[in-house]
Coordinates of C-alpha atoms and ligand atoms in Angstrom, one line a residue:
Chain A
M1 CA 30.2 49.1 -7.4
S2 CA 32.9 50.9 -5.4
N3 CA 34.5 54.0 -6.8
T4 CA 38.1 54.8 -7.1
P5 CA 38.5 56.8 -3.8
D6 CA 37.3 53.7 -1.9
I7 CA 39.9 51.5 -3.6
N8 CA 42.7 54.0 -3.0
D9 CA 41.7 54.2 0.6
F10 CA 41.7 50.4 0.9
A11 CA 45.1 50.2 -0.7
K12 CA 46.4 52.9 1.7
R13 CA 45.0 51.0 4.7
I14 CA 46.5 47.6 3.8
R15 CA 49.9 49.2 3.0
A16 CA 49.9 50.8 6.4
H17 CA 48.9 47.6 8.1
A18 CA 51.6 45.6 6.3
L19 CA 54.3 48.2 7.2
R20 CA 53.3 48.1 10.9
M21 CA 53.1 44.3 10.9
V22 CA 56.6 43.7 9.5
H23 CA 58.0 46.5 11.6
A24 CA 56.6 45.0 14.8
V25 CA 58.2 41.6 14.4
N26 CA 61.2 42.6 12.2
A27 CA 59.8 40.5 9.3
S28 CA 60.8 40.4 5.6
H29 CA 59.0 40.9 2.3
I30 CA 57.6 44.4 2.7
G31 CA 58.7 45.3 -0.8
S32 CA 56.8 42.3 -2.2
C33 CA 53.7 43.3 -0.2
L34 CA 53.7 46.9 -1.4
S35 CA 54.1 46.0 -5.1
M36 CA 50.8 44.1 -5.0
A37 CA 48.8 46.4 -2.7
D38 CA 46.9 48.1 -5.5
I39 CA 46.0 44.8 -7.2
L40 CA 44.7 43.4 -3.9
A41 CA 42.7 46.6 -3.2
V42 CA 40.9 46.3 -6.5
L43 CA 40.3 42.6 -6.0
H44 CA 38.9 43.0 -2.6
T45 CA 36.8 46.1 -3.1
E46 CA 35.1 45.0 -6.3
V47 CA 36.3 41.9 -8.0
L48 CA 36.3 38.9 -5.6
R49 CA 32.8 37.7 -4.8
L50 CA 33.3 36.7 -1.1
D51 CA 31.2 36.8 1.9
P52 CA 33.1 37.0 5.2
T53 CA 30.0 35.8 7.1
D54 CA 29.8 32.7 4.8
P55 CA 33.5 31.9 4.0
A56 CA 32.8 28.3 2.8
N57 CA 30.0 29.2 0.4
P58 CA 30.7 26.9 -2.6
D59 CA 29.8 29.6 -5.1
R60 CA 32.5 32.0 -3.8
D61 CA 35.4 33.1 -6.0
R62 CA 38.7 31.6 -5.0
F63 CA 41.9 33.7 -4.5
I64 CA 45.3 32.0 -4.2
L65 CA 48.4 34.0 -3.3
S66 CA 51.1 31.9 -4.9
K67 CA 53.8 34.4 -3.9
G68 CA 53.0 33.3 -0.3
H69 CA 55.8 35.3 1.2
A70 CA 53.8 38.5 0.7
T71 CA 51.5 37.4 3.4
A72 CA 51.3 40.4 5.6
I73 CA 49.4 42.4 3.1
L74 CA 47.1 39.5 2.3
Y75 CA 46.2 39.1 6.0
A76 CA 45.6 42.9 6.1
A77 CA 43.3 42.7 3.1
L78 CA 41.3 39.8 4.6
A79 CA 41.0 41.6 8.0
E80 CA 39.9 44.8 6.2
R81 CA 37.4 42.7 4.2
G82 CA 36.0 41.4 7.5
F83 CA 37.2 37.9 7.7
F84 CA 38.7 38.5 11.1
P85 CA 39.3 41.5 13.4
V86 CA 41.9 44.0 12.3
S87 CA 43.3 43.8 15.8
E88 CA 44.5 40.2 15.1
L89 CA 47.0 41.6 12.6
E90 CA 49.1 42.5 15.7
T91 CA 49.8 38.8 16.2
Y92 CA 51.5 38.4 12.8
C93 CA 54.5 36.1 13.2
R94 CA 54.2 36.1 17.0
N95 CA 54.5 32.9 19.0
G96 CA 51.3 30.9 18.7
S97 CA 49.6 33.0 16.1
A98 CA 47.9 31.5 13.1
L99 CA 49.3 34.4 11.0
T100 CA 52.5 32.7 9.9
G101 CA 55.1 34.4 7.7
H102 CA 53.9 32.5 4.7
V103 CA 50.3 32.1 3.9
S104 CA 48.4 29.4 5.9
H105 CA 44.9 28.1 5.2
G106 CA 44.0 28.1 8.9
V107 CA 43.4 31.8 8.5
P108 CA 39.8 32.7 7.7
G109 CA 39.5 33.8 4.0
V110 CA 42.7 31.9 2.9
E111 CA 42.0 29.2 0.3
A112 CA 45.4 27.6 0.2
S113 CA 48.7 27.5 2.0
T114 CA 51.6 28.7 -0.1
G115 CA 55.2 29.7 0.4
S116 CA 57.1 27.4 -1.7
L117 CA 56.9 29.0 -5.1
G118 CA 55.3 27.4 -8.1
H119 CA 52.5 25.7 -6.2
G120 CA 49.6 28.2 -6.4
L121 CA 48.8 28.0 -10.1
P122 CA 48.4 24.2 -10.4
M123 CA 46.1 24.3 -7.4
A124 CA 44.1 27.2 -8.9
V125 CA 43.8 25.1 -12.1
G126 CA 42.4 22.2 -10.1
M127 CA 39.9 24.5 -8.4
A128 CA 38.9 26.0 -11.8
I129 CA 38.2 22.5 -13.2
G130 CA 36.2 21.4 -10.2
L131 CA 34.1 24.5 -10.1
R132 CA 33.4 24.4 -13.8
A133 CA 32.4 20.7 -13.5
D134 CA 29.9 21.6 -10.9
G135 CA 28.5 24.4 -13.1
R136 CA 29.4 27.1 -10.7
K137 CA 30.1 30.7 -11.8
S138 CA 33.0 31.1 -9.4
R139 CA 36.3 32.4 -10.8
V140 CA 39.7 31.4 -9.5
V141 CA 42.3 34.2 -9.3
C142 CA 46.0 33.3 -8.7
L143 CA 48.6 36.0 -8.0
L144 CA 52.2 35.1 -8.9
S145 CA 55.5 36.8 -8.5
D146 CA 57.8 37.3 -11.4
G147 CA 60.6 35.3 -9.7
E148 CA 58.3 32.3 -9.4
C149 CA 57.9 32.3 -13.2
D150 CA 61.3 30.5 -13.0
E151 CA 59.5 27.4 -11.6
G152 CA 58.8 24.6 -14.1
S153 CA 55.7 23.6 -12.3
N154 CA 54.1 26.9 -13.3
W155 CA 54.8 26.3 -16.9
E156 CA 53.2 22.8 -16.6
A157 CA 50.1 24.6 -15.4
I158 CA 50.4 27.4 -18.0
L159 CA 50.5 24.7 -20.7
F160 CA 47.6 22.8 -19.2
A161 CA 45.0 25.6 -18.5
P162 CA 44.4 26.8 -22.1
H163 CA 44.2 23.2 -23.4
H164 CA 41.3 22.7 -21.1
K165 CA 39.8 26.1 -22.0
L166 CA 39.6 27.3 -18.4
D167 CA 38.1 30.8 -18.9
N168 CA 37.2 30.9 -15.2
L169 CA 40.9 31.1 -14.3
I170 CA 42.7 34.4 -14.0
A171 CA 46.5 34.6 -13.3
I172 CA 48.1 37.8 -12.3
V173 CA 51.9 38.3 -12.5
D174 CA 53.2 40.9 -10.1
F175 CA 56.0 41.9 -12.4
N176 CA 58.1 44.1 -10.2
K177 CA 61.3 43.2 -12.0
I178 CA 63.1 42.1 -8.9
Q179 CA 63.4 38.6 -7.5
S180 CA 65.0 37.1 -4.5
F181 CA 68.7 37.7 -5.2
G182 CA 68.7 40.2 -8.1
R183 CA 67.0 41.8 -11.0
V184 CA 64.9 39.5 -13.1
T185 CA 66.8 40.5 -16.2
E186 CA 70.1 39.6 -14.6
V187 CA 69.1 36.4 -12.7
L188 CA 66.9 34.7 -15.3
N189 CA 65.4 36.9 -17.9
L190 CA 61.6 36.5 -18.5
D191 CA 61.3 38.8 -21.4
P192 CA 59.2 38.7 -23.5
L193 CA 56.9 37.5 -20.7
A194 CA 53.6 38.4 -22.3
D195 CA 54.6 36.7 -25.5
K196 CA 55.5 33.5 -23.6
W197 CA 52.0 33.3 -22.0
R198 CA 50.4 34.2 -25.3
A199 CA 52.3 31.4 -27.1
F200 CA 51.0 29.0 -24.5
G201 CA 47.4 30.0 -25.4
W202 CA 46.4 32.5 -22.7
H203 CA 44.5 35.8 -23.3
V204 CA 47.1 38.3 -22.1
L205 CA 46.5 41.7 -20.7
E206 CA 49.4 43.9 -19.9
L207 CA 49.0 47.0 -17.6
D208 CA 50.4 49.2 -14.9
G209 CA 49.7 47.3 -11.7
H210 CA 49.3 50.6 -9.8
D211 CA 46.8 52.1 -12.2
I212 CA 43.5 51.5 -10.4
G213 CA 41.4 52.4 -13.5
A214 CA 43.4 50.0 -15.7
L215 CA 43.0 47.2 -13.2
R216 CA 39.3 47.8 -12.8
A217 CA 38.8 47.8 -16.5
A218 CA 40.8 44.6 -17.0
F219 CA 38.9 42.7 -14.3
A220 CA 35.5 44.0 -15.6
G221 CA 36.2 42.6 -19.0
I222 CA 37.2 39.0 -18.0
P223 CA 36.8 36.6 -19.7
A224 CA 37.5 38.7 -22.8
V225 CA 37.8 35.6 -24.9
A226 CA 35.5 32.7 -24.2
G227 CA 37.4 29.4 -23.6
K228 CA 40.7 31.1 -22.7
P229 CA 42.2 31.7 -19.4
T230 CA 43.4 35.2 -18.8
V231 CA 46.7 36.4 -17.5
I232 CA 47.3 40.0 -16.3
I233 CA 50.9 40.9 -16.6
A234 CA 50.9 43.7 -14.0
H235 CA 54.0 46.0 -14.3
T236 CA 54.7 47.1 -10.8
V237 CA 57.3 48.6 -8.6
K238 CA 58.7 46.7 -5.6
G239 CA 58.1 48.7 -2.5
R240 CA 55.6 51.0 -4.3
G241 CA 54.5 54.0 -2.3
V242 CA 57.6 54.4 -0.1
S243 CA 60.4 56.3 -1.8
F244 CA 63.3 54.7 -0.1
M245 CA 61.9 51.2 -0.7
E246 CA 60.9 51.5 -4.3
D247 CA 62.8 49.3 -6.7
R248 CA 65.3 48.3 -4.1
L249 CA 66.2 44.6 -3.6
E250 CA 67.1 45.0 0.0
W251 CA 63.5 45.6 0.9
H252 CA 62.8 42.0 0.1
Y253 CA 64.6 41.3 3.4
K254 CA 64.8 44.4 5.6
S255 CA 62.2 45.6 8.0
P256 CA 61.7 49.4 8.6
N257 CA 63.0 50.7 11.9
V258 CA 61.0 53.2 13.9
D259 CA 62.1 56.3 11.9
Q260 CA 61.7 54.5 8.6
L261 CA 58.2 53.3 9.6
A262 CA 57.1 56.9 10.4
Q263 CA 58.5 58.1 7.2
A264 CA 56.9 55.3 5.2
L265 CA 53.5 55.9 6.8
K266 CA 53.8 59.6 6.1
E267 CA 54.6 58.9 2.4
I268 CA 51.6 56.6 1.9
G269 CA 49.4 59.2 3.6
A270 CA 48.3 56.9 6.4
Chain B
M1 CA 46.7 -5.5 -9.6
R2 CA 46.5 -2.4 -11.8
N3 CA 43.5 -3.9 -13.6
T4 CA 41.8 -4.7 -10.3
F5 CA 42.4 -1.1 -9.2
V6 CA 40.8 0.5 -12.2
A7 CA 37.9 -2.0 -12.3
T8 CA 37.2 -1.3 -8.7
L9 CA 37.5 2.4 -9.2
A10 CA 35.0 2.3 -12.1
E11 CA 32.5 0.5 -9.9
L12 CA 32.9 3.1 -7.3
A13 CA 32.7 6.0 -9.8
E14 CA 29.4 4.7 -11.1
R15 CA 27.9 5.4 -7.7
D16 CA 30.0 8.4 -6.6
P17 CA 30.0 11.3 -9.0
N18 CA 32.8 13.0 -7.1
I19 CA 35.4 10.4 -8.0
W20 CA 38.0 11.6 -10.5
L21 CA 41.0 9.9 -12.0
L22 CA 44.1 11.8 -13.2
C23 CA 47.0 10.2 -14.9
G24 CA 50.5 11.4 -15.9
D25 CA 50.2 10.2 -19.5
L26 CA 50.6 6.6 -18.5
G27 CA 48.1 3.8 -18.3
F28 CA 48.0 2.3 -21.8
S29 CA 45.8 -0.7 -21.9
V30 CA 44.7 -0.1 -18.3
L31 CA 42.8 3.2 -18.0
E32 CA 41.0 3.4 -21.4
S33 CA 37.8 1.8 -20.1
F34 CA 37.6 4.3 -17.2
A35 CA 38.3 7.2 -19.6
A36 CA 35.6 6.0 -21.9
Q37 CA 33.0 5.5 -19.2
F38 CA 33.7 8.7 -17.3
P39 CA 35.1 11.2 -19.9
D40 CA 34.2 14.2 -17.7
R41 CA 36.1 12.8 -14.7
F42 CA 39.2 11.5 -16.3
L43 CA 42.1 13.8 -17.1
N44 CA 45.4 12.9 -18.8
M45 CA 47.6 15.6 -17.3
G46 CA 50.4 15.0 -19.7
V47 CA 53.9 14.3 -18.6
A48 CA 53.7 16.8 -15.8
E49 CA 53.5 15.3 -12.3
Q50 CA 54.0 18.5 -10.3
N51 CA 51.0 20.0 -12.0
M52 CA 49.1 16.7 -11.7
A53 CA 49.6 16.7 -7.9
G54 CA 48.8 20.4 -7.5
V55 CA 45.7 20.2 -9.7
A56 CA 44.6 17.1 -7.7
A57 CA 44.8 19.1 -4.5
G58 CA 42.9 22.0 -6.0
L59 CA 40.2 19.7 -7.3
A60 CA 39.9 18.0 -4.0
L61 CA 39.5 21.3 -2.3
T62 CA 36.3 21.8 -4.4
G63 CA 34.9 18.6 -2.9
K64 CA 36.2 15.9 -5.3
T65 CA 37.9 12.6 -4.4
V66 CA 40.8 12.5 -6.7
F67 CA 43.0 9.5 -7.7
I68 CA 46.3 10.3 -9.4
Y69 CA 48.0 7.5 -11.3
S70 CA 51.4 7.0 -12.7
I71 CA 54.2 4.5 -12.5
G72 CA 57.2 4.0 -10.3
N73 CA 58.6 7.1 -8.7
F74 CA 56.8 9.6 -11.0
P75 CA 53.6 10.3 -8.8
T76 CA 55.6 10.3 -5.6
L77 CA 59.2 11.5 -5.7
R78 CA 58.9 13.7 -8.8
C79 CA 56.2 15.8 -7.1
L80 CA 57.1 15.3 -3.5
E81 CA 56.7 18.8 -2.4
Q82 CA 53.3 19.2 -4.0
L83 CA 52.2 16.1 -2.1
R84 CA 53.6 17.5 1.1
N85 CA 52.3 21.0 0.9
D86 CA 49.3 20.9 -1.5
V87 CA 47.9 17.5 -0.7
C88 CA 48.9 16.5 2.8
Y89 CA 49.1 19.8 4.6
H90 CA 45.6 20.7 3.3
G91 CA 44.3 17.2 4.2
A92 CA 43.1 17.1 0.6
D93 CA 41.1 14.0 -0.5
V94 CA 43.8 12.8 -2.9
K95 CA 44.9 9.2 -3.5
I96 CA 48.3 8.7 -4.9
V97 CA 48.5 5.4 -6.9
S98 CA 51.8 4.1 -8.1
V99 CA 52.2 1.1 -10.3
G100 CA 55.5 -0.8 -10.4
A101 CA 56.4 -1.4 -6.8
G102 CA 59.9 -2.5 -6.1
F103 CA 61.4 -4.4 -9.1
A104 CA 58.0 -4.8 -10.9
Y105 CA 59.5 -3.0 -13.9
G106 CA 62.5 -5.3 -13.9
S107 CA 64.7 -4.7 -16.9
Q108 CA 63.5 -1.1 -17.4
G109 CA 66.3 -0.2 -15.0
Y110 CA 67.0 1.9 -12.0
T111 CA 64.8 4.9 -12.9
H112 CA 61.8 2.6 -12.9
H113 CA 62.5 0.8 -9.6
A114 CA 60.4 2.2 -6.8
I115 CA 62.3 1.0 -3.7
E116 CA 62.3 4.1 -1.4
D117 CA 58.7 5.3 -2.1
V118 CA 57.1 3.9 1.1
A119 CA 59.7 5.5 3.3
V120 CA 59.2 8.9 1.6
M121 CA 55.4 8.7 1.5
S122 CA 55.2 7.5 5.1
A123 CA 57.0 10.6 6.2
L124 CA 54.2 12.9 5.0
P125 CA 51.7 14.2 7.5
G126 CA 48.3 12.7 7.7
I127 CA 48.7 10.2 4.9
E128 CA 47.8 6.5 5.0
V129 CA 50.1 4.1 3.2
F130 CA 48.9 0.8 1.6
V131 CA 50.8 -2.0 0.0
P132 CA 48.4 -4.7 -1.0
A133 CA 49.7 -8.2 -1.6
D134 CA 47.1 -9.4 -4.1
P135 CA 44.1 -8.4 -6.1
A136 CA 41.6 -9.1 -3.3
E137 CA 43.5 -6.8 -0.9
T138 CA 43.7 -4.2 -3.7
R139 CA 39.9 -4.3 -4.2
S140 CA 39.2 -3.9 -0.5
I141 CA 41.6 -1.1 0.0
V142 CA 40.5 0.9 -3.1
R143 CA 36.9 0.7 -1.8
A144 CA 37.9 1.9 1.7
I145 CA 40.2 4.7 0.7
A146 CA 37.7 6.1 -1.8
A147 CA 35.5 6.8 1.2
S148 CA 38.2 7.9 3.7
R149 CA 38.2 11.6 2.9
R150 CA 42.0 11.8 3.5
P151 CA 45.2 11.5 1.6
S152 CA 46.4 7.9 0.8
Y153 CA 49.3 6.3 -0.9
L154 CA 48.5 3.1 -2.7
R155 CA 51.5 1.1 -3.9
L156 CA 50.6 -1.4 -6.6
S157 CA 52.8 -4.0 -8.2
R158 CA 51.9 -4.5 -11.8
A159 CA 49.7 -7.2 -13.5
G160 CA 49.0 -10.9 -13.1
E161 CA 49.7 -11.1 -9.3
P162 CA 48.0 -14.3 -8.0
E163 CA 45.4 -14.3 -5.3
L164 CA 47.0 -15.5 -2.1
S165 CA 45.5 -18.1 0.1
G166 CA 44.4 -17.3 3.6
E167 CA 41.8 -15.4 5.5
P168 CA 40.2 -12.3 3.9
L169 CA 41.2 -8.8 4.9
A170 CA 39.2 -8.0 8.1
G171 CA 39.7 -4.2 8.0
L172 CA 41.5 -1.5 6.2
H173 CA 44.3 -1.3 8.7
R174 CA 44.5 -4.9 9.8
P175 CA 47.1 -7.5 8.8
R176 CA 45.8 -10.7 7.3
W177 CA 47.0 -14.2 8.1
L178 CA 48.0 -16.1 5.0
R179 CA 49.4 -19.1 6.7
S180 CA 48.6 -20.5 10.2
P181 CA 48.0 -18.5 13.3
P182 CA 50.9 -17.0 15.3
A183 CA 53.7 -19.5 15.5
D184 CA 57.4 -19.9 16.5
V185 CA 58.5 -18.0 13.5
C186 CA 56.2 -15.2 12.2
V187 CA 56.9 -13.7 8.8
L188 CA 55.3 -10.3 8.2
A189 CA 55.3 -9.3 4.5
A190 CA 54.3 -6.2 2.6
G191 CA 53.1 -6.6 -1.0
P192 CA 53.2 -9.5 -3.4
I193 CA 56.5 -10.6 -2.0
A194 CA 54.2 -12.3 0.5
G195 CA 53.8 -15.0 -2.1
A196 CA 57.5 -15.7 -2.0
C197 CA 57.2 -15.8 1.8
L198 CA 54.5 -18.5 1.6
E199 CA 56.7 -20.6 -0.7
A200 CA 59.7 -20.1 1.7
A201 CA 57.5 -21.2 4.6
R202 CA 56.6 -24.4 2.8
L203 CA 60.3 -25.1 2.2
L204 CA 61.0 -25.0 5.9
P205 CA 60.3 -27.5 8.6
G206 CA 58.5 -26.4 11.7
N207 CA 55.8 -24.0 12.5
I208 CA 56.1 -20.8 10.3
S209 CA 53.2 -18.4 10.0
V210 CA 53.0 -15.7 7.3
A211 CA 50.9 -12.5 7.5
S212 CA 50.4 -9.8 4.9
V213 CA 50.6 -6.3 6.3
P214 CA 48.9 -4.2 3.7
C215 CA 48.7 -1.0 5.7
L216 CA 52.1 0.4 6.8
K217 CA 50.8 3.7 8.1
P218 CA 49.1 3.5 10.5
I219 CA 50.5 0.1 11.3
D220 CA 48.4 -2.1 13.5
D221 CA 50.3 -1.7 16.8
G222 CA 48.3 -4.2 18.7
F223 CA 48.8 -6.9 16.1
V224 CA 52.5 -6.4 15.9
R225 CA 52.9 -6.4 19.7
R226 CA 50.8 -9.5 20.1
V227 CA 52.8 -11.4 17.5
A228 CA 56.1 -10.2 19.0
G229 CA 55.0 -11.5 22.4
Q230 CA 54.1 -15.0 21.1
A231 CA 56.7 -15.8 18.4
R232 CA 60.4 -16.7 18.9
L233 CA 61.4 -14.8 15.8
I234 CA 59.8 -12.2 13.6
V235 CA 61.0 -11.8 10.0
T236 CA 59.9 -8.8 8.0
V237 CA 60.0 -9.1 4.2
E238 CA 59.5 -6.2 1.8
E239 CA 60.2 -5.2 -1.8
H240 CA 61.7 -2.0 -0.6
I241 CA 64.8 -0.8 1.3
L242 CA 64.8 -1.5 5.0
R243 CA 65.0 2.2 5.9
G244 CA 61.5 3.6 6.3
G245 CA 59.5 0.5 5.3
L246 CA 57.8 -2.4 7.0
H247 CA 61.0 -3.4 8.9
A248 CA 61.5 0.1 10.2
A249 CA 57.9 0.4 11.3
V250 CA 57.9 -2.9 13.1
S251 CA 61.3 -2.3 14.7
A252 CA 60.4 1.2 15.9
L253 CA 57.2 -0.1 17.4
L254 CA 58.9 -2.9 19.3
A255 CA 62.1 -1.1 20.3
G256 CA 61.0 -0.3 23.8
E257 CA 59.4 -3.7 24.6
R258 CA 61.1 -5.5 27.4
S259 CA 60.2 -9.1 26.3
R260 CA 59.7 -9.8 22.7
A261 CA 61.0 -11.7 19.7
P262 CA 63.9 -10.4 17.7
V263 CA 63.1 -8.8 14.4
V264 CA 65.1 -9.7 11.3
G265 CA 64.5 -7.5 8.2
L266 CA 64.8 -8.8 4.6
G267 CA 64.6 -6.1 2.0
I268 CA 66.3 -4.6 -1.1
P269 CA 69.8 -3.4 -0.4
E270 CA 70.3 0.3 -0.8
A271 CA 71.6 0.9 -4.3
D272 CA 75.4 1.2 -4.4
K273 CA 76.1 -0.3 -7.8
L274 CA 74.9 0.0 -11.4
S275 CA 71.5 -1.6 -12.0
V276 CA 71.6 -4.5 -14.4
A277 CA 68.8 -5.9 -16.6
G278 CA 66.7 -8.7 -15.3
D279 CA 63.0 -9.6 -14.7
R280 CA 61.4 -9.1 -11.3
D281 CA 62.2 -12.6 -10.1
S282 CA 65.8 -12.4 -11.2
L283 CA 66.3 -9.0 -9.5
L284 CA 64.6 -10.3 -6.3
A285 CA 66.8 -13.3 -6.3
S286 CA 69.9 -11.1 -6.6
A287 CA 68.6 -9.2 -3.6
G288 CA 68.2 -12.4 -1.6
L289 CA 64.5 -12.2 -1.8
G290 CA 63.6 -15.3 -3.8
P291 CA 61.7 -18.1 -2.0
Q292 CA 64.8 -20.2 -1.5
A293 CA 66.9 -17.3 -0.2
I294 CA 64.2 -16.2 2.1
A295 CA 64.0 -19.7 3.5
E296 CA 67.7 -19.9 4.0
R297 CA 67.8 -16.5 5.7
I298 CA 65.1 -17.5 8.1
E299 CA 67.0 -20.8 8.9
A300 CA 70.1 -18.8 9.5
A301 CA 68.3 -16.4 11.8
L302 CA 66.8 -19.3 13.8
R303 CA 70.3 -20.9 14.2
A304 CA 71.5 -17.5 15.5
L305 CA 68.8 -17.3 18.2
Ligands
MG1 MG1 59.5 40.1 -8.0

């Protein structure tokens, strides 16, 4: 098992990649990438059972990024994990590249294309059913944004998964409190979010999504309740790690300029 | 037709342990036997079509062949983006089965009339679109798509459709002659409305052939071109709007041909007034799609040549 310094280093590297990637092509969604960096780092250093040399192994864990706009940092994590060369990250969003601005399954290590919100969890549920039917030990992890909890399709899946006792399914909500056009509390309030999932029959864990120790402990204990799917409500900060991006809506859209990139890389210690 | 579908699927599921059936809380008196025989491969998804389509895609990505079943527009339009992104873009092995084509749900009203579904489904990437005319076609198509490993749309009418006369289906994508070989007037029909076309042909003097075209995507280019080169008039008939259905497919295919028969399209007018109650036959008659009306419209088209 990895130790915390390794995880922190992985998180630092994928943050730096994502910053450079969006800067290079003037892309959006860096705030959404940075809020889930620590979650991805824990998943890829010690949770997800994946083999980059055998990406189609039927016994692998499945990870679906339902908030498919935060794709730069997912591609960075997959490259760091060894699914493709880190140098390919330079093609992100460039003409002819497989690395599109929303997640695409042509990329090694990507299980499902997403980008329209509210699609990932139903697909994850289907995978969880299929894997369980085949007697596999694989787990399915689906990372959602808070904004996409507005989508009714998610609540159809949230209702369905506990009814079918899918304890091989883990949802994570990157609860950074900001959605596309405003604060969650102002656009469409989700509170009390944990109670809503609990009422639908999920085992709910609530934690600081930047606390590596808390994330490790949470994943290590899943499934905590046999026969129940687990959701981790991860309280996060949009733009986490870069002072001028933190908790700022505009970094859903803006891309750092040369000076901002240098400042951001310095702040994350890259 | 729906009973033929599920009976055929059960036969296939006995041999193929990867076949699953998901329904959107519909299928009373139709799906019970499958559910009882294969409880581990049948899921009633509840009244939640978006989740049904997404789950089907996820299941298919673990190696299953997944049929999703509901009525009218529910498994198609309600979850259209899931079909586009989750099913078709991934090339997931999912078969969308809709019962209640056209006016099959008669007096149930506008919400239950599936009259634009073929157009919308045909626009999706990589999907094949099937509109069988009778139980025999349904049986052949279900067997074939269960093994196709790609997304399909299967548009079924309802129950009690008669077996039509004519040659058997020669291949999954091939049209099937129901009446005489290519003739002066060639009627191409999609779905059980082909039965009304046969009646219309019998009402008319002269040499009128009728073919069922159960596969609208990919349409059999060679067949359509051959017929268009031999006949004086082609008439397409479908229980669907003309936009995006059989007529559109045939017309688009022939548009650039220098020498070919004209194509007259008979279909359901695009809705511009309140739906009224009526059984299927009555609604089809109002749309000019009863046997007598079809015959008269063919005669009028012949006079106009
Ligand atoms: Mg957010």
